[in-house]
Each structure stands twice: as structure tokens, then as C-alpha cells.
Coordinates of C-alpha atoms in Angstrom, one line a residue:
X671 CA 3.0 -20.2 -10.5
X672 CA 0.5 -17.9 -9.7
X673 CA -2.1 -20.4 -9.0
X674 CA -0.6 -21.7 -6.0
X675 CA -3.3 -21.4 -3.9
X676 CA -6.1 -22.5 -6.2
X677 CA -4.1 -25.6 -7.4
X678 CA -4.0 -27.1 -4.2
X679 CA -7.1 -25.8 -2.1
X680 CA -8.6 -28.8 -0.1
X681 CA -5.4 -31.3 -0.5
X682 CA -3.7 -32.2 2.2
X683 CA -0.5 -34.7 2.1
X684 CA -2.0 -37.8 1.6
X685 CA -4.2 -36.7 -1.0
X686 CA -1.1 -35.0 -2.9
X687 CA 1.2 -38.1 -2.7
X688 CA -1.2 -40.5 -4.2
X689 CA -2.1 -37.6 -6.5
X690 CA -2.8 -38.8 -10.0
X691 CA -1.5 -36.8 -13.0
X692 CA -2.8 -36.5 -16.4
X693 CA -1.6 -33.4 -18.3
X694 CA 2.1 -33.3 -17.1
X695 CA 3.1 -37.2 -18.3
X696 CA 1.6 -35.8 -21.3
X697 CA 4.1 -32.9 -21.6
X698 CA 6.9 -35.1 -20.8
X699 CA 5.8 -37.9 -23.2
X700 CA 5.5 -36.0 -26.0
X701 CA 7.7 -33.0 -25.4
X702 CA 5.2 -30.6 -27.0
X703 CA 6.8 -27.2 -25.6
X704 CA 3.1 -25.5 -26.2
X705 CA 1.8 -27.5 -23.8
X706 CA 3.8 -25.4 -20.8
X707 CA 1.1 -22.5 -21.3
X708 CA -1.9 -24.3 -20.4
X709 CA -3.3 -24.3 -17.2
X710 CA -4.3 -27.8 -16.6
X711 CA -0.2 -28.1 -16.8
X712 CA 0.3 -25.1 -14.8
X713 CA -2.0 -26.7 -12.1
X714 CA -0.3 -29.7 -12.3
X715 CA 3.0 -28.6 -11.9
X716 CA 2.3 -27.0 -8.3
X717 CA 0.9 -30.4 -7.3
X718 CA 4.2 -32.2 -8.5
X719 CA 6.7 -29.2 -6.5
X720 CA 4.6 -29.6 -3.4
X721 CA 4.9 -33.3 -3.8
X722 CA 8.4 -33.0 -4.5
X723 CA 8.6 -31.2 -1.0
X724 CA 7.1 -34.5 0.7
X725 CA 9.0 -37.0 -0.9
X726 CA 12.0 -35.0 0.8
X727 CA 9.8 -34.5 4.2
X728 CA 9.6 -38.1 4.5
X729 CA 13.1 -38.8 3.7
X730 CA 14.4 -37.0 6.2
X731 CA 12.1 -38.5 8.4
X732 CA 13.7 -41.7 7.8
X733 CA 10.7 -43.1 6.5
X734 CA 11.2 -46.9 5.9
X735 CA 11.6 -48.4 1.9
X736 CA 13.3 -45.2 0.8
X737 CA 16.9 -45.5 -1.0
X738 CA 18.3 -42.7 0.9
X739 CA 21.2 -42.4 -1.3
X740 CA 19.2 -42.0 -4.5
X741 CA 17.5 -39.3 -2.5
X742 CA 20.3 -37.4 -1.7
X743 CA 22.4 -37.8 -5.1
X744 CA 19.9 -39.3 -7.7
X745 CA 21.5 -42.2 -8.6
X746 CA 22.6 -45.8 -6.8
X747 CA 24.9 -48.4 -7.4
X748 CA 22.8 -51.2 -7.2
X749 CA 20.5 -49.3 -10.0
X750 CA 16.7 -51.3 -10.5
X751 CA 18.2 -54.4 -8.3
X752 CA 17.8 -52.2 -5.2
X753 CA 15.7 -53.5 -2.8
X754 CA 14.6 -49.6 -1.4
X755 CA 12.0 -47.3 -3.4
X756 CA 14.1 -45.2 -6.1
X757 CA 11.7 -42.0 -5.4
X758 CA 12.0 -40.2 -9.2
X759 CA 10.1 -37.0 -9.5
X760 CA 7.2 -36.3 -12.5
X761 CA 9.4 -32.6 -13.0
X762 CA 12.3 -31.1 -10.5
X763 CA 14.0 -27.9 -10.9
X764 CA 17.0 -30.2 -11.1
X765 CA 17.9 -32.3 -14.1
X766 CA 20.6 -34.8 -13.9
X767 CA 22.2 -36.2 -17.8
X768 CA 23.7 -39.5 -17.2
X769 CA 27.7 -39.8 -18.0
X770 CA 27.9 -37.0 -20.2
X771 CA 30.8 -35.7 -19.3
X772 CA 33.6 -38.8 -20.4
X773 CA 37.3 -39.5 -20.1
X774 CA 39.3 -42.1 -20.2
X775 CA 38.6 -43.0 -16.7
X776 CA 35.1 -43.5 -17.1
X777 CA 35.5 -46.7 -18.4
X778 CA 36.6 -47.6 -15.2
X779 CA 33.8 -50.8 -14.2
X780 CA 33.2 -53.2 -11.4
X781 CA 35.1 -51.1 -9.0
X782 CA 34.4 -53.7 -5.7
X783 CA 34.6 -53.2 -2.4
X784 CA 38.2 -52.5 -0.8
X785 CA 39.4 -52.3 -4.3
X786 CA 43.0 -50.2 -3.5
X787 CA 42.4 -46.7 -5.4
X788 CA 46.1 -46.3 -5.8
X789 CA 46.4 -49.0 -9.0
X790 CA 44.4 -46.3 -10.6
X791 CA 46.7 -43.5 -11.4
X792 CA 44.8 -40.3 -12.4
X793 CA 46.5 -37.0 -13.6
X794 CA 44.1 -34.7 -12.1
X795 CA 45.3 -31.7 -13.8
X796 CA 45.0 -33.2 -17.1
X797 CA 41.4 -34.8 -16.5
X798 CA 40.5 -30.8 -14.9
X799 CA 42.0 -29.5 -18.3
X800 CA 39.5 -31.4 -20.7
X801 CA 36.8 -30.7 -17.8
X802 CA 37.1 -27.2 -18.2
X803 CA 37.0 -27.8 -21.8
X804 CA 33.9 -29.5 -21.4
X805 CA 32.2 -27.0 -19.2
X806 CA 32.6 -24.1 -21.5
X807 CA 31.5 -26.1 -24.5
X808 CA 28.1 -27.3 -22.3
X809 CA 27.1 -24.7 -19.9
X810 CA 25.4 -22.3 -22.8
X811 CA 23.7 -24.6 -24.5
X812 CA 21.8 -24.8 -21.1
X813 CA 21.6 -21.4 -20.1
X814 CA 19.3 -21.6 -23.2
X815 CA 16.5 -22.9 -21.4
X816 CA 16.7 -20.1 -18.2
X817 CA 19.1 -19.4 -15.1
X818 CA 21.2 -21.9 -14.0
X819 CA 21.8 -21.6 -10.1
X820 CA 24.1 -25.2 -9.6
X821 CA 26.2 -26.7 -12.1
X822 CA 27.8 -29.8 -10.8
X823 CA 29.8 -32.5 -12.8
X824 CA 30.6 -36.1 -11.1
X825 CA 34.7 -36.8 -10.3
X826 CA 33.8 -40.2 -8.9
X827 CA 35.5 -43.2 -9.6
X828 CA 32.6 -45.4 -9.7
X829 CA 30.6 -45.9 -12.8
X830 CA 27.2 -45.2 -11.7
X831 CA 28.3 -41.7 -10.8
X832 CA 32.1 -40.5 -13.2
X833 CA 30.6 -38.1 -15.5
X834 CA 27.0 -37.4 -14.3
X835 CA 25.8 -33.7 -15.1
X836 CA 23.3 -32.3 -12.4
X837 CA 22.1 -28.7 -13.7
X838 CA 19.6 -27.0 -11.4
X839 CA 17.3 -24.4 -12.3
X840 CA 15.7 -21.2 -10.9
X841 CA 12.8 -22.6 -11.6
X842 CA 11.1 -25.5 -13.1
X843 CA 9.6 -24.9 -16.4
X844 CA 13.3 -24.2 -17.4
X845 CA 14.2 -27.4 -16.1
X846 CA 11.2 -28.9 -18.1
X847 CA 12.6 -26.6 -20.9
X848 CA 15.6 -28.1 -21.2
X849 CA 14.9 -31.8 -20.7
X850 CA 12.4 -31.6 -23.6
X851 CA 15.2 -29.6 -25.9
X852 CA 18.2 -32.0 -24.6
X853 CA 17.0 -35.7 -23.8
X854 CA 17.8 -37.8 -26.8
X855 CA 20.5 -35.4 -28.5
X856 CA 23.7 -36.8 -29.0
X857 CA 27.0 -35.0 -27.4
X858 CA 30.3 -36.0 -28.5
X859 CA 29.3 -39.1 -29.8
X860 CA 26.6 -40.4 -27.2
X861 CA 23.4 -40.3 -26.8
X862 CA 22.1 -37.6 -23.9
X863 CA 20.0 -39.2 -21.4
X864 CA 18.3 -36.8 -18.6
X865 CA 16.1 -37.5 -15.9
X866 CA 14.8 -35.1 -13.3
X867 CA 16.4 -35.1 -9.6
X868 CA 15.0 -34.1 -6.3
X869 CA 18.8 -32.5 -5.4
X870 CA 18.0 -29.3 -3.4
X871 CA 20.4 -29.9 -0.7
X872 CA 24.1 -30.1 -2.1
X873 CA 25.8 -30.5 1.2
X874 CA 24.0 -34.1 2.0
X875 CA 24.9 -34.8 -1.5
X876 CA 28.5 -34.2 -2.2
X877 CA 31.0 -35.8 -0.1
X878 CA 32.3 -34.2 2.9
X879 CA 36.1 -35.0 1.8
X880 CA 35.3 -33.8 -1.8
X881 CA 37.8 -35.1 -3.3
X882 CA 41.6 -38.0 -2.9
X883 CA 41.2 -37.2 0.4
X884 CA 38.2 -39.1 1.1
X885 CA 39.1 -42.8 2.6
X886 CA 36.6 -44.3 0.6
X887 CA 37.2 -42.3 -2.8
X888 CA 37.4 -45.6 -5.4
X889 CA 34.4 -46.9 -4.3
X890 CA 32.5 -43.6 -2.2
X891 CA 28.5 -42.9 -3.1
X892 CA 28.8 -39.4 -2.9
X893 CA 29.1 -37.0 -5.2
X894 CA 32.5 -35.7 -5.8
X895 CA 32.3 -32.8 -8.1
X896 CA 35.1 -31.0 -10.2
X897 CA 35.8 -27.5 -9.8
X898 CA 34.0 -25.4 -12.1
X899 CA 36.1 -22.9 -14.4
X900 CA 36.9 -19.5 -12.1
X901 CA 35.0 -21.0 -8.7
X902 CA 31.3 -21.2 -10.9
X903 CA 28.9 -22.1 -8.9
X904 CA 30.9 -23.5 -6.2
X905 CA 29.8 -23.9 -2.9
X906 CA 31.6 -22.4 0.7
X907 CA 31.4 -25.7 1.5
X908 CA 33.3 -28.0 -1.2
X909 CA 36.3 -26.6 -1.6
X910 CA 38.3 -28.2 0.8
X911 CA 39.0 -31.5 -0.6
X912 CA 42.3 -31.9 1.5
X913 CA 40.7 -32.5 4.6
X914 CA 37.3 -33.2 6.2
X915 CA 35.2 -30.4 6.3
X916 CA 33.4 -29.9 10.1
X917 CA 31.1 -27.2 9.1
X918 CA 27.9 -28.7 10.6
X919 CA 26.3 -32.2 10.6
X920 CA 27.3 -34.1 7.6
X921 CA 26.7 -38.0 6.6
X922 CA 29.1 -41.0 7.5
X923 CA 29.2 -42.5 4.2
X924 CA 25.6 -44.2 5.7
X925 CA 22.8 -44.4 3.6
X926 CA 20.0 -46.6 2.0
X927 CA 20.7 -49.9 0.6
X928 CA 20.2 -53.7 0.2
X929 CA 20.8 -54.3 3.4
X930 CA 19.8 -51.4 5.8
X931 CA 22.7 -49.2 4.1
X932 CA 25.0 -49.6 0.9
X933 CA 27.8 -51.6 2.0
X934 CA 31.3 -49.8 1.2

């Protein structure tokens, strides 16, 4: 992005908020890969990253009308019925594909509140086995589109979350890359849907019990991840999923809802 400078000379953060894009919907719309060389896009992509950055500012200001869980994991429970802003970027150097990664337990639905997660009986080596399975088939179909730093699969037990993929990218236009190559294929059987994610910050995202542990693990809003063939990508802090982890401040299972936070 070596227009950095140029692209956003005499925009301060209002102006870049309430920016209005033309050639980057156009991209996305009709996934016409030339289009990543011109320099109305290129322009138009430092805009969206610096907007991307404000989005993020404000959440963690605790600006008012913001979901903060679909902030900090990309999705919700509650979905469009939400009554907070789902903030969903124009591009991200994060991509998340919706439930592609399926067992038998993501059929699991309507998993209510203070529903007992011990009716549910997982074999966790078992579902890990056809994980791994799964991660070797996927992983370089994306490293066709540019470096991967963060591949992270959902383990929840909730719906909204069991299965989601979030990949995330060096750097954008591989993100942009693959979205435009993968959205709409179909991957053992189902159709691939991918959206793009403001994720940067894996810690508020993934659970601080990571894993049974966690007292709220059949119905919690964070992610829970699987553990990636040979420690890939993992992070120092998610593999303790025994016990809580105190390495610095973490979330309380708080977070943006209908009705000031999602109820557990």
C-alpha cells in the first residue's frame, strides 16, 4: 500500500467513517480479480483498513449501539434480530467461512439457556481426528491466495459458532484473494459462504477456559477453537483448556446484546 499517505491526505475520522466507497463494492460485487491492480481500488482499500482501525477504536471505547460480541468474534446468536449495530467491514485481512467445518455435533440447535452440557456426550478425540482430517484437506487450498498468519476452527457447541473457519491473512488483498476464489464454492457437499471479520485481537475472542472447562461451554459466545495439527498457529495463550488462564485482563463472558449484554 504504497499510497498510504496520498490516499488519506486531508481526512480525519469523521470524514473516513462516513466515507463513501465506489470502486471496492465493485470488486467485491463482481469478483473481477483485475480489478485489485487499479489504483482507484488501491486507494480505496487504505480508506477501508484505516476505517477498519476506528470501528475497533470505538469499540473499545465502549461506544454505545455496538454488538460487542460480533466485534470481538464476528458472529452473534441473536443474528439480524439484534438490537446492537453488527459492525461488518467492506474488506479485513480476516475472512470468516460460516460452518464449514461439520460433524455430527453441528446439528446440535436451540441450545437454551442453562441447558446441562453433560446430555451431550462428545468423543473429543474422535471429533479432533476428523478435524485434523479436515485441516489438512483445507489449509492449502487457502495458502493459494498468500500467507496465512491465524487459522482458527470453532469447537463450540452452539450453532451460530460449531464449525466457523476464521483464516487471517498477512495482508488484505490475499484476504480479498481468497474470498473472491472461495465464496460460493461448495466443500463437502455445502455451499461455502465467507464474509470478512474485523478479528485482530484473538485473546478477546477465544474463551479464556478454551475448552470443557469453561462453566458456560454448551451455551458460551466465545470462540472455542480446536487444536491445529502439530500446535499450527496456536497461540501461548489457548492452550490451557483445563483451567482458567490469568495471563492479563480477559472478558467475563460480558458482552453486547439485547439487553445491555447477551444473557447466558
Amino acid at each position: 500500500m504504497e499510497k498510504t499517505s496520498n490516499s488519506l491526505k486531508g481526512m480525519d475520522d469523521e470524514r473516513i467513517y462516513n466515507y463513501k466507497f465506489e470502486y471496492l463494492p465493485h470488486l467485491i460485487r463482481t469478483k473481477d480479480l483485475e480489478l485489485l491492480s487499479s489504483d482507484e481500488v488501491r486507494d480505496e482499500l487504505v480508506i477501508a483498513l484505516k476505517r477498519n482501525e476506528i470501528f475497533l477504536s470505538r469499540t473499545r471505547d465502549n461506544e454505545p449501539g455496538m454488538c460487542t460480541f460480533f466485534l470481538k468474534t464476528g458472529a452473534c446468536k441473536y443474528g439480524p434480530t439484534c438490537k446492537r449495530a453488527h459492525i461488518v467491514p467492506l474488506v479485513s485481512e480476516t475472512i470468516l467461512v460460516d460452518q464449514m467445518f461439520r460433524d455430527q455435533y453441528s446439528r446440535i440447535k436451540n441450545v437454551a439457556k442453562g441447558f446441562d452440557d453433560s446430555l451431550i456426550e462428545i468423543d473429543e478425540e474422535e471429533v479432533q481426528k476428523k478435524y485434523d482430517e479436515f485441516y489438512e484437506d483445507v489449509l492449502p487450498e487457502f495458502e493459494k491466495y498468500g500467507k496465512i498468519s491465524q487459522f482458527k476452527c470453532c469447537n463450540n457447541l452452539v450453532p451460530h459458532l460449531r464449525g466457523n473457519l476464521y483464516i487471517q491473512y498477512v495482508d488484505v488483498v490475499s484476504a480479498i484473494r481468497a474470498y473472491i476464489e472461495m465464496d460460493n464454492r461448495f466443500y463437502a457437499g455445502y455451499q461455502i459462504r465467507i464474509h470478512f471479520s474485523l478479528i485482530k485481537d484473538w485473546k478477546q475472542a477465544i474463551c479464556a477456559y478454551n475448552g470443557q472447562a469453561c462453566p458456560k461451554y454448551s451455551e458460551c459466545n466465545f470462540l472455542h477453537v480446536f487444536r491445529n495439527p502439530n500446535g499450527a498457529y496456536s497461540l501461548p495463550f489457548e492452550g490451557r483448556s483445563r483451567e482458567k488462564r490469568t495471563d492479563g485482563p480477559r472478558h467475563h463472558h460480558q458482552g453486547g446484546g439485547q439487553s445491555g449484554e447477551h444473557s447466558r
